[in-house]
PDB file of C-alpha atoms and ligand atoms in Angstrom:
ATOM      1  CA  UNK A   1      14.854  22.163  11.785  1.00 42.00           C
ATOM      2  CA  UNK A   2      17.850  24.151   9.600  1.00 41.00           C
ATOM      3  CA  UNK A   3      17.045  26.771   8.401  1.00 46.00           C
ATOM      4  CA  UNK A   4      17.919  25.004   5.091  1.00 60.00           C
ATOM      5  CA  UNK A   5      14.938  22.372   3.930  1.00 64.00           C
ATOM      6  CA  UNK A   6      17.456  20.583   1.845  1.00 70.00           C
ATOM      7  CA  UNK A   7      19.308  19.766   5.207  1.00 88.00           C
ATOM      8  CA  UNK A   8      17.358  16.914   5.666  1.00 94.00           C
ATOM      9  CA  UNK A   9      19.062  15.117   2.331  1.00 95.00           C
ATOM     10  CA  UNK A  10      21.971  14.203   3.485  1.00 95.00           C
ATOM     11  CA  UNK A  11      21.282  12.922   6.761  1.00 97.00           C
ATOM     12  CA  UNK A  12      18.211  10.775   5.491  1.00 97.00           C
ATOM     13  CA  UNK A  13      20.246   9.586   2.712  1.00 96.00           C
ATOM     14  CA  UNK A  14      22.839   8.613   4.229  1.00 97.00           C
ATOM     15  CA  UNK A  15      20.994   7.141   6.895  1.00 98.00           C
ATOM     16  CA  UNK A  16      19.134   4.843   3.927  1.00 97.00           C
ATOM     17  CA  UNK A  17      22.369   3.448   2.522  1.00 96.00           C
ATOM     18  CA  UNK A  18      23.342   2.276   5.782  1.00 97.00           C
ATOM     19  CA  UNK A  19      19.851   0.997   6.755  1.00 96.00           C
ATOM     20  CA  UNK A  20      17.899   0.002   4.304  1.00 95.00           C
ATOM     21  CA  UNK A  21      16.226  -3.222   4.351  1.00 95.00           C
ATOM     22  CA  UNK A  22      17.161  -5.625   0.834  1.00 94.00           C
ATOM     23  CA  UNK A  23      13.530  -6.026  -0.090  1.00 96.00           C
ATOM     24  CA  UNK A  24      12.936  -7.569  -4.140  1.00 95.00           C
ATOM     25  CA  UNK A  25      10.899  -5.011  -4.953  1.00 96.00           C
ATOM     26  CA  UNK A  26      13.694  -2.539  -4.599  1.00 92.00           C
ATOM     27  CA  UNK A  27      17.131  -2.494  -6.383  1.00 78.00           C
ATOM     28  CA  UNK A  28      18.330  -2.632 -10.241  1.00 80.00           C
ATOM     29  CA  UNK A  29      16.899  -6.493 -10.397  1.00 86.00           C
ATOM     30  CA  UNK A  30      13.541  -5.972  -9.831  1.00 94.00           C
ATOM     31  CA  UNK A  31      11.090  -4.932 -13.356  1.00 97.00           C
ATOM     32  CA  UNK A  32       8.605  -2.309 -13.292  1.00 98.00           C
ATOM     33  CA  UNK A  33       5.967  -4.816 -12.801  1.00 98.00           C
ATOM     34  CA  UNK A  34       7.500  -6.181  -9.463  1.00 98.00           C
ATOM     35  CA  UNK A  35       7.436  -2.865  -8.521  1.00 98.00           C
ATOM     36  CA  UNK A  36       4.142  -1.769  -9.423  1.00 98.00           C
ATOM     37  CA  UNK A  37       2.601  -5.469  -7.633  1.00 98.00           C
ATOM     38  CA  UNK A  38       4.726  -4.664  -4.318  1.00 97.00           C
ATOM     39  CA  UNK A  39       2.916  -1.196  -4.353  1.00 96.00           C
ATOM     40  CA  UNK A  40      -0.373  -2.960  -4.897  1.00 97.00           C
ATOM     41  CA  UNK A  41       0.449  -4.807  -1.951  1.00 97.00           C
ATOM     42  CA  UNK A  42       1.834  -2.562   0.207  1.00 94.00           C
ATOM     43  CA  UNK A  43      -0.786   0.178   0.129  1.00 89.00           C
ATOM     44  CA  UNK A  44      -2.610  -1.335   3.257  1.00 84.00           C
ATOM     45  CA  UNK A  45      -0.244  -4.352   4.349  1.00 90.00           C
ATOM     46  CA  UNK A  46       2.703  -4.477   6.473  1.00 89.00           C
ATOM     47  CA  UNK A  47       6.663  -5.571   4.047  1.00 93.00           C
ATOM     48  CA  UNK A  48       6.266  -9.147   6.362  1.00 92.00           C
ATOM     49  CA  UNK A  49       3.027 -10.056   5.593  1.00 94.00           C
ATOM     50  CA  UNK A  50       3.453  -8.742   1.526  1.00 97.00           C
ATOM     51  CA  UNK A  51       6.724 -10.785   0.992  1.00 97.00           C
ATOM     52  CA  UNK A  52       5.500 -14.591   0.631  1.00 96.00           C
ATOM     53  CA  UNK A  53       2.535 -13.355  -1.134  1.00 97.00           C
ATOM     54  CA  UNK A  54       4.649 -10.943  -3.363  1.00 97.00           C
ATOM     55  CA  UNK A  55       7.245 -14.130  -4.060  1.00 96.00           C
ATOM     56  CA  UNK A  56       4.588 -16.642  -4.962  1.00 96.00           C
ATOM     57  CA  UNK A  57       2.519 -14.058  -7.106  1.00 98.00           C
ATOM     58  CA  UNK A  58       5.813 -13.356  -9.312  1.00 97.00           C
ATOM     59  CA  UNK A  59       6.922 -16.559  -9.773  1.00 97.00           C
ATOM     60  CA  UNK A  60       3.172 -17.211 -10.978  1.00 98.00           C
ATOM     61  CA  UNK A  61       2.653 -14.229 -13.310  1.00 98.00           C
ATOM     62  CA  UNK A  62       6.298 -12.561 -13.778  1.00 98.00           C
ATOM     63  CA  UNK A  63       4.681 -10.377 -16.566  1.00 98.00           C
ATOM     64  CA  UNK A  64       1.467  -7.902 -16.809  1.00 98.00           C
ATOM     65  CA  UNK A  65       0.729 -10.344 -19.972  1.00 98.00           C
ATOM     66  CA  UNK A  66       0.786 -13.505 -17.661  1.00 98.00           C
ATOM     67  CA  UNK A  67      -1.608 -12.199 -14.942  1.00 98.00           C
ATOM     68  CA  UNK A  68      -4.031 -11.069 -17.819  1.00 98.00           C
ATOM     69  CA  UNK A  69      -4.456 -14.263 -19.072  1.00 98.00           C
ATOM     70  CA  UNK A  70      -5.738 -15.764 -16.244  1.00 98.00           C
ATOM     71  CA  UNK A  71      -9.106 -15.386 -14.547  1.00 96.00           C
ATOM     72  CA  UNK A  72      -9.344 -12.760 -11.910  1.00 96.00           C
ATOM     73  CA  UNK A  73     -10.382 -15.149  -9.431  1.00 96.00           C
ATOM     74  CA  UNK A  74      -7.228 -16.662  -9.801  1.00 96.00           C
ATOM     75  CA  UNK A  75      -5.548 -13.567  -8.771  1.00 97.00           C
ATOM     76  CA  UNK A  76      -8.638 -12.933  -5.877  1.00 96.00           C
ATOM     77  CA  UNK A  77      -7.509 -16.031  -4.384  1.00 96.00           C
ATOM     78  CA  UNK A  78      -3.628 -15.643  -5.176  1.00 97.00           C
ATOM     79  CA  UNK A  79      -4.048 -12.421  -3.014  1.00 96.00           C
ATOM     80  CA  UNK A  80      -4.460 -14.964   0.099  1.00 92.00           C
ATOM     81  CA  UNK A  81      -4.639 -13.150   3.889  1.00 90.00           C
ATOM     82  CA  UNK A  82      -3.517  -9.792   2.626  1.00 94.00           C
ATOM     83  CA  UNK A  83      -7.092  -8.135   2.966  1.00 91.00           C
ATOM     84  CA  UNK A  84      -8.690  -5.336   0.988  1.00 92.00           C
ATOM     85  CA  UNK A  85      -8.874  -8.194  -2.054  1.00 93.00           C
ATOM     86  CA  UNK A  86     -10.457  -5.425  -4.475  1.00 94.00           C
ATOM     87  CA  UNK A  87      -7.193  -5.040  -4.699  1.00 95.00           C
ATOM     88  CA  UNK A  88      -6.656  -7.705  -6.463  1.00 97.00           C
ATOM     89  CA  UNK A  89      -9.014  -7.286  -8.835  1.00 97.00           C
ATOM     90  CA  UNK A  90      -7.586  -3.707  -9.412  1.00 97.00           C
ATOM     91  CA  UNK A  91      -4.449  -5.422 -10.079  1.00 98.00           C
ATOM     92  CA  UNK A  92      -5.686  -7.440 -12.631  1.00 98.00           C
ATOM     93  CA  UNK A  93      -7.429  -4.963 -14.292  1.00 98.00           C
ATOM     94  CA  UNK A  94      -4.575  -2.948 -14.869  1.00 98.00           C
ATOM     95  CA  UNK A  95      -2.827  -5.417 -15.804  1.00 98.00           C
ATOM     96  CA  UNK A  96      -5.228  -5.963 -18.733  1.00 98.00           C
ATOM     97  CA  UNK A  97      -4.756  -2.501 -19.977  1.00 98.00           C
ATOM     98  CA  UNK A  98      -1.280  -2.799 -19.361  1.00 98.00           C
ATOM     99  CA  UNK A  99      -1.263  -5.644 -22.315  1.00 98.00           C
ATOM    100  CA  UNK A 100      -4.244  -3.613 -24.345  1.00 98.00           C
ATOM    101  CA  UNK A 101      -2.530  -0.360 -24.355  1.00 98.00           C
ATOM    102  CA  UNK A 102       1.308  -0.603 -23.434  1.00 98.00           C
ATOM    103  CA  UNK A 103       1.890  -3.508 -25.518  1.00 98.00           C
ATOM    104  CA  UNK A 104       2.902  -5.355 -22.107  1.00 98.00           C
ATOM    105  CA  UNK A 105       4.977  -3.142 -20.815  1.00 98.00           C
ATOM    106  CA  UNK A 106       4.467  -1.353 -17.784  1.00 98.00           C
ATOM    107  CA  UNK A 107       4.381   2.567 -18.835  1.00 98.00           C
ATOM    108  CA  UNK A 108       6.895   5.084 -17.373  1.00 97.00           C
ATOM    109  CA  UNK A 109       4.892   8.099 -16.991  1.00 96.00           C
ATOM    110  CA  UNK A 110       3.021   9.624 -14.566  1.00 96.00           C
ATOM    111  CA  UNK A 111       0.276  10.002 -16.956  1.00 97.00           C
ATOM    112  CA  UNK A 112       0.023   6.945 -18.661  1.00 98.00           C
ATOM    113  CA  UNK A 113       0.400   5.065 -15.017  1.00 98.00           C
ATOM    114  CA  UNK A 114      -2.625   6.926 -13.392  1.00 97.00           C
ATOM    115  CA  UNK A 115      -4.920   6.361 -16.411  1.00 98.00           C
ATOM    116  CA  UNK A 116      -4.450   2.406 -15.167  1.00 97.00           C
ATOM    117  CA  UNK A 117      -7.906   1.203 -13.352  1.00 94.00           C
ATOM    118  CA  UNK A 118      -6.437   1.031  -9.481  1.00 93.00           C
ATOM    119  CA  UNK A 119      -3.619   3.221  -9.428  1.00 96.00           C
ATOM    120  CA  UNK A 120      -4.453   6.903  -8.065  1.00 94.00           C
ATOM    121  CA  UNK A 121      -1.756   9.537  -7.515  1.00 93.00           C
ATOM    122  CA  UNK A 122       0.368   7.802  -4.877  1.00 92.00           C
ATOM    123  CA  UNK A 123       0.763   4.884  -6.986  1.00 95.00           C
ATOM    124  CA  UNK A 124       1.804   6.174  -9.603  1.00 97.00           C
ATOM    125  CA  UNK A 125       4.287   8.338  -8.351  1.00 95.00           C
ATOM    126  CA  UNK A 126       5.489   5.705  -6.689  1.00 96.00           C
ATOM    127  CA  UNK A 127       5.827   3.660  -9.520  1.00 97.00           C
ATOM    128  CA  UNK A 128       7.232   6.786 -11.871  1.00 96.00           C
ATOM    129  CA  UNK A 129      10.052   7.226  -8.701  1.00 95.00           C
ATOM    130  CA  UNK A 130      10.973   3.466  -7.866  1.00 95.00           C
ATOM    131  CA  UNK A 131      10.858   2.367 -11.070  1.00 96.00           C
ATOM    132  CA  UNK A 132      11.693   4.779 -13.721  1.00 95.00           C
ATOM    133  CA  UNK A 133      13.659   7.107 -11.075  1.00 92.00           C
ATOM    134  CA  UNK A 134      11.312  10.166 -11.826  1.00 93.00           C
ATOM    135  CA  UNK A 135      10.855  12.623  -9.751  1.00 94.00           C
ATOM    136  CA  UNK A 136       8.034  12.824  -8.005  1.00 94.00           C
ATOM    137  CA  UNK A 137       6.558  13.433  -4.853  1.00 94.00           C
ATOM    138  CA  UNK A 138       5.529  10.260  -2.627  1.00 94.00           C
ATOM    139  CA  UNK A 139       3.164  10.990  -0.264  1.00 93.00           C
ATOM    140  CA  UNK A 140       2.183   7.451   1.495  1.00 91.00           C
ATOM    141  CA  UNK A 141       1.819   7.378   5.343  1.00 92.00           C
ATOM    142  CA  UNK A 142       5.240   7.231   6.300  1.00 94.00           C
ATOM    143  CA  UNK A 143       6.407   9.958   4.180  1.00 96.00           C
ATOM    144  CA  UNK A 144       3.788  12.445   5.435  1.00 96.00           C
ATOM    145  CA  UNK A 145       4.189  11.184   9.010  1.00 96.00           C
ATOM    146  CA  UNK A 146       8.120  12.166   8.944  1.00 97.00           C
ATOM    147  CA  UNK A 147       7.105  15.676   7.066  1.00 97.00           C
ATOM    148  CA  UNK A 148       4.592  16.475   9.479  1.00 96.00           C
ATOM    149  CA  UNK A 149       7.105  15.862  12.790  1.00 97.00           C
ATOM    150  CA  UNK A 150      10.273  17.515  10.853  1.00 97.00           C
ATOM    151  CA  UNK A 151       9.161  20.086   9.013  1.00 95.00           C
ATOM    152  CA  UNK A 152       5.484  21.144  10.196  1.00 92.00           C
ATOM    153  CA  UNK A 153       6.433  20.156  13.855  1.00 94.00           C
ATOM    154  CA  UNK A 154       3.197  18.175  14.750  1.00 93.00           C
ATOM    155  CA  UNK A 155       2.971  14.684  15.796  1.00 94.00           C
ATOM    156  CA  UNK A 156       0.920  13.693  12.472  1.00 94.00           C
ATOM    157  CA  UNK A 157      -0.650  15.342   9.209  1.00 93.00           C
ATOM    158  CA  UNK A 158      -3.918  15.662   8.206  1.00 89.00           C
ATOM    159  CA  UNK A 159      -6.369  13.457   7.702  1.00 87.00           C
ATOM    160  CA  UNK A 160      -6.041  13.592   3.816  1.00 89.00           C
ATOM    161  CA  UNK A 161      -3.027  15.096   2.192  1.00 91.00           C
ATOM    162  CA  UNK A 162      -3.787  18.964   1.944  1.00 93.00           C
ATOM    163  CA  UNK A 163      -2.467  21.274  -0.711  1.00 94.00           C
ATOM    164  CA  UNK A 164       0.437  22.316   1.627  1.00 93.00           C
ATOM    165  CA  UNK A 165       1.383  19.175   2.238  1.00 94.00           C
ATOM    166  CA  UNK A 166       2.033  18.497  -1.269  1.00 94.00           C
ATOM    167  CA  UNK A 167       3.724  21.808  -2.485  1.00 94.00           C
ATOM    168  CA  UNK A 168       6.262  21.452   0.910  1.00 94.00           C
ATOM    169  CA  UNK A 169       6.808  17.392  -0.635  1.00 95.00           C
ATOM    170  CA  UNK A 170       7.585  18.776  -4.192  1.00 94.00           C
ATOM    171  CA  UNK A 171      10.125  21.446  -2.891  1.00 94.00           C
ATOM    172  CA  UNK A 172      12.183  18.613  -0.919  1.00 94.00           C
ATOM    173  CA  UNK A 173      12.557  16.424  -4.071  1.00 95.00           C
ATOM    174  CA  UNK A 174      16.283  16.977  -4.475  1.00 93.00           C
ATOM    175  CA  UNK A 175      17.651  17.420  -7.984  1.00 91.00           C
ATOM    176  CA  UNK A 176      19.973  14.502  -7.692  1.00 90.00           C
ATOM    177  CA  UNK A 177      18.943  10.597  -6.617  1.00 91.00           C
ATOM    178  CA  UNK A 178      15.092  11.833  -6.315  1.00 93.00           C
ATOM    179  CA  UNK A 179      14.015   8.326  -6.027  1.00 92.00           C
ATOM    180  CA  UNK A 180      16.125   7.457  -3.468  1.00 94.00           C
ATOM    181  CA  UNK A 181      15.184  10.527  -1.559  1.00 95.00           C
ATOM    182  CA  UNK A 182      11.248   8.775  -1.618  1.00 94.00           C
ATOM    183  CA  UNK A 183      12.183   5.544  -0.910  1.00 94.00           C
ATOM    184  CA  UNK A 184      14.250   6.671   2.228  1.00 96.00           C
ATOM    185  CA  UNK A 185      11.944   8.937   3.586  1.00 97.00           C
ATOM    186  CA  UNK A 186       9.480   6.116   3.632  1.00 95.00           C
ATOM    187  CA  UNK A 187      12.225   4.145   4.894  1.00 96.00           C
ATOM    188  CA  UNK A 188      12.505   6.314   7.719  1.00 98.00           C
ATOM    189  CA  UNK A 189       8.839   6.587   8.510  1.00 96.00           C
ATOM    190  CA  UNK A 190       8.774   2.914   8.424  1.00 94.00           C
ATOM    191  CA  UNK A 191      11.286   1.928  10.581  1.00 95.00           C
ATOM    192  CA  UNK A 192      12.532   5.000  12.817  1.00 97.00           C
ATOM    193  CA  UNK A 193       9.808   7.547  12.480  1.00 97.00           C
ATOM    194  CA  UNK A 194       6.410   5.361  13.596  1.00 95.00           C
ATOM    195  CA  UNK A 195       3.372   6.181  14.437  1.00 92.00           C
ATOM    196  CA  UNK A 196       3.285   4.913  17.897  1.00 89.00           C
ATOM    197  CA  UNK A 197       6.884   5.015  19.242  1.00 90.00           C
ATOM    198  CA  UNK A 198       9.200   6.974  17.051  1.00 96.00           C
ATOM    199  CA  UNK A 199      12.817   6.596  17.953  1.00 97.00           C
ATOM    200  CA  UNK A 200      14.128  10.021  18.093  1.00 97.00           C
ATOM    201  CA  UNK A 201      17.597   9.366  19.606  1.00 97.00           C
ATOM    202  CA  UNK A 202      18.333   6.921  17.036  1.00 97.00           C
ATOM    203  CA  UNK A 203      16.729   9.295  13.619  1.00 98.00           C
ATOM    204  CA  UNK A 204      19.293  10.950  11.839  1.00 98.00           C
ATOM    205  CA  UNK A 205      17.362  14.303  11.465  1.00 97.00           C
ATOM    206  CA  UNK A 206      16.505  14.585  15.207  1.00 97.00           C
ATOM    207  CA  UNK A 207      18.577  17.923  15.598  1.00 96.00           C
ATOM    208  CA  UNK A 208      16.556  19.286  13.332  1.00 95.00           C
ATOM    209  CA  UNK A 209      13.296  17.886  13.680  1.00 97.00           C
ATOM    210  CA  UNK A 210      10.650  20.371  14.416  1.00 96.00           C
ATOM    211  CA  UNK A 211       8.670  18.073  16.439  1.00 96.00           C
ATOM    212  CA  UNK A 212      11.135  16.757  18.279  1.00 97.00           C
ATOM    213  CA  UNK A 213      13.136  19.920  19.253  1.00 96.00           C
ATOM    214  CA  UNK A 214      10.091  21.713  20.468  1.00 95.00           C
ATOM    215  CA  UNK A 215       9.651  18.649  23.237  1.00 95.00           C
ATOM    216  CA  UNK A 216       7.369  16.458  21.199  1.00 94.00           C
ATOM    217  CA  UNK A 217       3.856  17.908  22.017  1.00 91.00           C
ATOM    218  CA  UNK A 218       1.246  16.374  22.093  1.00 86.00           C
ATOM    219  CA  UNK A 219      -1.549  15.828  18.953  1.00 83.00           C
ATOM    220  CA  UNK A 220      -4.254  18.281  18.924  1.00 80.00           C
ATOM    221  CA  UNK A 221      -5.816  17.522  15.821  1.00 78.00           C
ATOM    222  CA  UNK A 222      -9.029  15.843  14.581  1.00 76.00           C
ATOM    223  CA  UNK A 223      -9.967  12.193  15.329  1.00 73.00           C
ATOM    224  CA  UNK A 224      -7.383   9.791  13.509  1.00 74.00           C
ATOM    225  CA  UNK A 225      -9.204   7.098  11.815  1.00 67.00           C
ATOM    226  CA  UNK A 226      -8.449   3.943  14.130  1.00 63.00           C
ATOM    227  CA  UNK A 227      -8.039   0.138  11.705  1.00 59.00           C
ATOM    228  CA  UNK A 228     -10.876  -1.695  13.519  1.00 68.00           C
ATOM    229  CA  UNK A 229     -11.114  -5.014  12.997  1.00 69.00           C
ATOM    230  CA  UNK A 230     -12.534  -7.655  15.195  1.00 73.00           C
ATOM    231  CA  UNK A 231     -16.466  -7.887  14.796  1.00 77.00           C
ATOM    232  CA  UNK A 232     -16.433  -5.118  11.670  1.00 85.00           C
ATOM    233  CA  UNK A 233     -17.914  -6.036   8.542  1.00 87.00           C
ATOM    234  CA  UNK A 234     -14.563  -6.290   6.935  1.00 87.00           C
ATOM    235  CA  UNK A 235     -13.826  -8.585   9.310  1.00 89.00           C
ATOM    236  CA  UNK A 236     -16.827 -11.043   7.991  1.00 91.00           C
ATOM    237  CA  UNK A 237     -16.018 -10.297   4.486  1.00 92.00           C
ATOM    238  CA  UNK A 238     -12.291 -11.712   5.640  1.00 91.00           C
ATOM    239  CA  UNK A 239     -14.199 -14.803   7.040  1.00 92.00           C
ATOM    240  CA  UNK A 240     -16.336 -15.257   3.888  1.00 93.00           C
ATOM    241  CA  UNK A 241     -13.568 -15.047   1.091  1.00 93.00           C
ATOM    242  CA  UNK A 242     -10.950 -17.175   2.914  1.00 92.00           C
ATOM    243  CA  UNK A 243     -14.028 -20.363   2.611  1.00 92.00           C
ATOM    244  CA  UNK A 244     -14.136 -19.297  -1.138  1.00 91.00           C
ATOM    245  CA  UNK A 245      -9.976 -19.227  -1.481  1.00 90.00           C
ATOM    246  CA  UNK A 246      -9.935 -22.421   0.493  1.00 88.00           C
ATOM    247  CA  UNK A 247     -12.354 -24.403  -1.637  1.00 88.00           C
ATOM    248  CA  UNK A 248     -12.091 -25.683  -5.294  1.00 86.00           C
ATOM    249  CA  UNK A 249     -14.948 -24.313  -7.231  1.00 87.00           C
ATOM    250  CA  UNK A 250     -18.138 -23.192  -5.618  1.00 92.00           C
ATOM    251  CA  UNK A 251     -19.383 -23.617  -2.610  1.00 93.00           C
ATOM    252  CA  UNK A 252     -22.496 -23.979  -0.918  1.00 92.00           C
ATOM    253  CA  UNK A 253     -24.546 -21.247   0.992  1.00 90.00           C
ATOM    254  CA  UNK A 254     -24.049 -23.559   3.897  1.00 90.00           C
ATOM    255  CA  UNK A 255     -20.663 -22.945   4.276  1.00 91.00           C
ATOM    256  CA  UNK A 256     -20.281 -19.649   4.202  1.00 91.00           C
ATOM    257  CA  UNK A 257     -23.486 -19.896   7.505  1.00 90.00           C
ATOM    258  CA  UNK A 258     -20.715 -21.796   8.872  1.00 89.00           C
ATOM    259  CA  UNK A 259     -18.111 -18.732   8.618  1.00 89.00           C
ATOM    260  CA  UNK A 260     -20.111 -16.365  10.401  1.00 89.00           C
ATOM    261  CA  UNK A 261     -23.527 -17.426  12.192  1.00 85.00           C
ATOM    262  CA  UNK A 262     -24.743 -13.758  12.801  1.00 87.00           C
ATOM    263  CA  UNK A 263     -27.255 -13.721   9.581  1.00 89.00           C
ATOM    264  CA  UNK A 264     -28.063  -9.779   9.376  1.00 88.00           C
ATOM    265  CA  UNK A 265     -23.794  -9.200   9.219  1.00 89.00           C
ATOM    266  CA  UNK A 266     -23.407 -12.038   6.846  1.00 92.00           C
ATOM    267  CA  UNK A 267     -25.823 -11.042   4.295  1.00 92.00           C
ATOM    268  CA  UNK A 268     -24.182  -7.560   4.305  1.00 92.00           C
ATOM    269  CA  UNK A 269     -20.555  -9.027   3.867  1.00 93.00           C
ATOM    270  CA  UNK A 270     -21.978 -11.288   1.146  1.00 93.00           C
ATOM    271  CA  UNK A 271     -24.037  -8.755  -1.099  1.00 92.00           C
ATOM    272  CA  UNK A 272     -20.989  -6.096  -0.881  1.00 93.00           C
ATOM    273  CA  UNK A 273     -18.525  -8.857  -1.766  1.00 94.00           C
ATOM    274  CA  UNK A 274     -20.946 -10.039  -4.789  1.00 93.00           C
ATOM    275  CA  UNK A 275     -21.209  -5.633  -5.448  1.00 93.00           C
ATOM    276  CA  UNK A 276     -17.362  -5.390  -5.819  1.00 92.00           C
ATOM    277  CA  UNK A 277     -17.263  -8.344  -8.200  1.00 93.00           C
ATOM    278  CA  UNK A 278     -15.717 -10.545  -5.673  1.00 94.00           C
ATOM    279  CA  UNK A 279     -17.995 -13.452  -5.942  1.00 92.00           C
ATOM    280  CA  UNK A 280     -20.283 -14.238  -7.444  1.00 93.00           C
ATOM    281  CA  UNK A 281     -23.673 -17.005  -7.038  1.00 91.00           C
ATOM    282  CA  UNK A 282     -24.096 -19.404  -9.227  1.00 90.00           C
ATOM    283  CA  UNK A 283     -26.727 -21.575  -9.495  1.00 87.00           C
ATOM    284  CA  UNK A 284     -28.340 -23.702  -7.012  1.00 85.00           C
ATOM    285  CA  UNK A 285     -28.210 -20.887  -4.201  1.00 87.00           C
ATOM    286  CA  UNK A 286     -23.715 -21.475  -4.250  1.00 94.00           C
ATOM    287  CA  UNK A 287     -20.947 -19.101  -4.995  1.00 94.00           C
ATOM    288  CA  UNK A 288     -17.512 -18.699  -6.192  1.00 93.00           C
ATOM    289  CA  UNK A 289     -14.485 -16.698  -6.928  1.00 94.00           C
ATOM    290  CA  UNK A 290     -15.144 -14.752 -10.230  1.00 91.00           C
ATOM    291  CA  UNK A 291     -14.439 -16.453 -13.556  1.00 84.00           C
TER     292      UNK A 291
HETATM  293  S1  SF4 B   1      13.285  13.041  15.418  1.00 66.45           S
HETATM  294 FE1  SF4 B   1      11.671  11.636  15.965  1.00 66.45          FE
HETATM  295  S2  SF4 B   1       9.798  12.598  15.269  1.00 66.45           S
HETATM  296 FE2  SF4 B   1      11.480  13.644  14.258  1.00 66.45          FE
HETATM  297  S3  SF4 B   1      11.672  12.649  12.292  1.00 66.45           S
HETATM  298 FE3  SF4 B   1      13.082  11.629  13.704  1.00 66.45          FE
HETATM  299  S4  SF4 B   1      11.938   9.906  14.590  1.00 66.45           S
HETATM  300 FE4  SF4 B   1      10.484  11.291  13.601  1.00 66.45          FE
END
């Protein structure tokens, strides 16, 4: 790259107002909340899989109040095929102290936004940037995956962010538009910079990419942690919760047998579902979503 950081601003910026995708999480229409539930979402979940979920969920509970005063199995099951449901649970939560101590509002600090059950530092940076326009370092995924190829000239960071990582993030926040300059470096990582196949000839920084302009060698580092699925416990915890979303009320231990036959797996997707509040049995040996 330049031998100027701030080179990258322009390009990337002007790369994101050509580019971007119209998502309604993003722009001057969309509240705090929308943008703190899309960043719920999003935080394990691909944009195409978020969006029906995302539109239903807001046209349900518009408001941090409205999702409070329902149940949080309500939300458990409004969270559908998106996985991870603690989530959902962590969404609710928040919302409650959302209502207890913001008086409904979503807050606009940093501070205040971490203190929320759910949201660690990512979050609420990303919520303090996207939609307060704070400035703030946003490290997801994407983001580190285009610092680490243009700047540190490897194919991908760390494990876990690192100390460097975050001091190098802080010094490219630009004075001017800092939110924009997070939500198009995401942008970026999300559509031109990818894990698998980045598109060099078509990324606007590619002249200055450090990755890129030393021939794109190859990773080196420790094992990246792979997203298995098929046959993991997570998998049968899937299996389990969609019978519970699917039903009305409780349902019998039967059922869930029926989900997944393999006993020893089941019981283990079953008690750590009933551990993170998920379900929970009620009597005569059946279970539900919480109350
Ligand atoms: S040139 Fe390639 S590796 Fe570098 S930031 Fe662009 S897409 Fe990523």
């Amino acid at each position: 790259m330049g031998d100027d950081m701030s080179d990258l601003h322009e390009p990337i910026l002007r790369w994101y107002d050509e580019h971007a995708r119209d998502l309604p999480w993003r722009g001057p229409g969309a509240t705090p909340w929308a943008v703190m539930v899309s960043e719920f979402m999003l935080q394990q979940t691909p944009v195409a899989r978020v969006l029906p979920v995302f539109e239903s969920w807001m046209s349900t509970w518009p408001t941090p109040a409205a999702l409070a005063g329902s149940p949080s199995g309500e939300a458990v099951r409004a969270w559908g095929r998106l996985g991870y449901p603690r989530r959902a649970l962590r969404l609710h939560a928040a919302a409650l102290a959302i209502v207890e101590r913001h008086a409904g509002e979503v807050p606009a600090s940093y501070d205040d936004l971490i203190a929320l059950p759910g949201v660690g530092d990512y979050t609420a940076s990303a919520i303090a940037s996207f939609a307060f326009g704070g400035r703030h370092a946003v490290l997801d995924t994407n983001v580190r995956r285009v610092f680490a190829r243009a700047v540190a000239g490897g194919e991908f960071p760390a494990p876990a962010v690192t100390k460097a990582e975050r001091v190098l993030a802080e010094s490219l926040v630009p004075e001017e538009q800092p939110a924009t300059w997070a939500v198009a470096v995401m942008e970026l990582g999300a559509l031109v910079c990818t894990a698998a196949n980045p598109s060099c000839p078509q990324c606007p920084i590619q002249d200055q990419c450090a990755w890129n302009t030393s021939g794109r060698p190859a990773y080196d580092g420790p094992p990246r942690r792979g997203q298995a699925w098929a046959g993991t416990d997570r998998m049968v915890r899937g299996r389990l919760m969609a019978v519970l979303r699917d039903a009305e009320g409780s349902v019998s231990r039967d059922r869930l047998e029926a989900a997944w036959s393999e006993p020893v797996q089941r019981e283990r997707a079953l008690k750590s579902l009933i551990a993170d509040g998920l379900l929970v049995e009620t009597a005569g040996d059946r279970y539900a979503l919480p109350g």
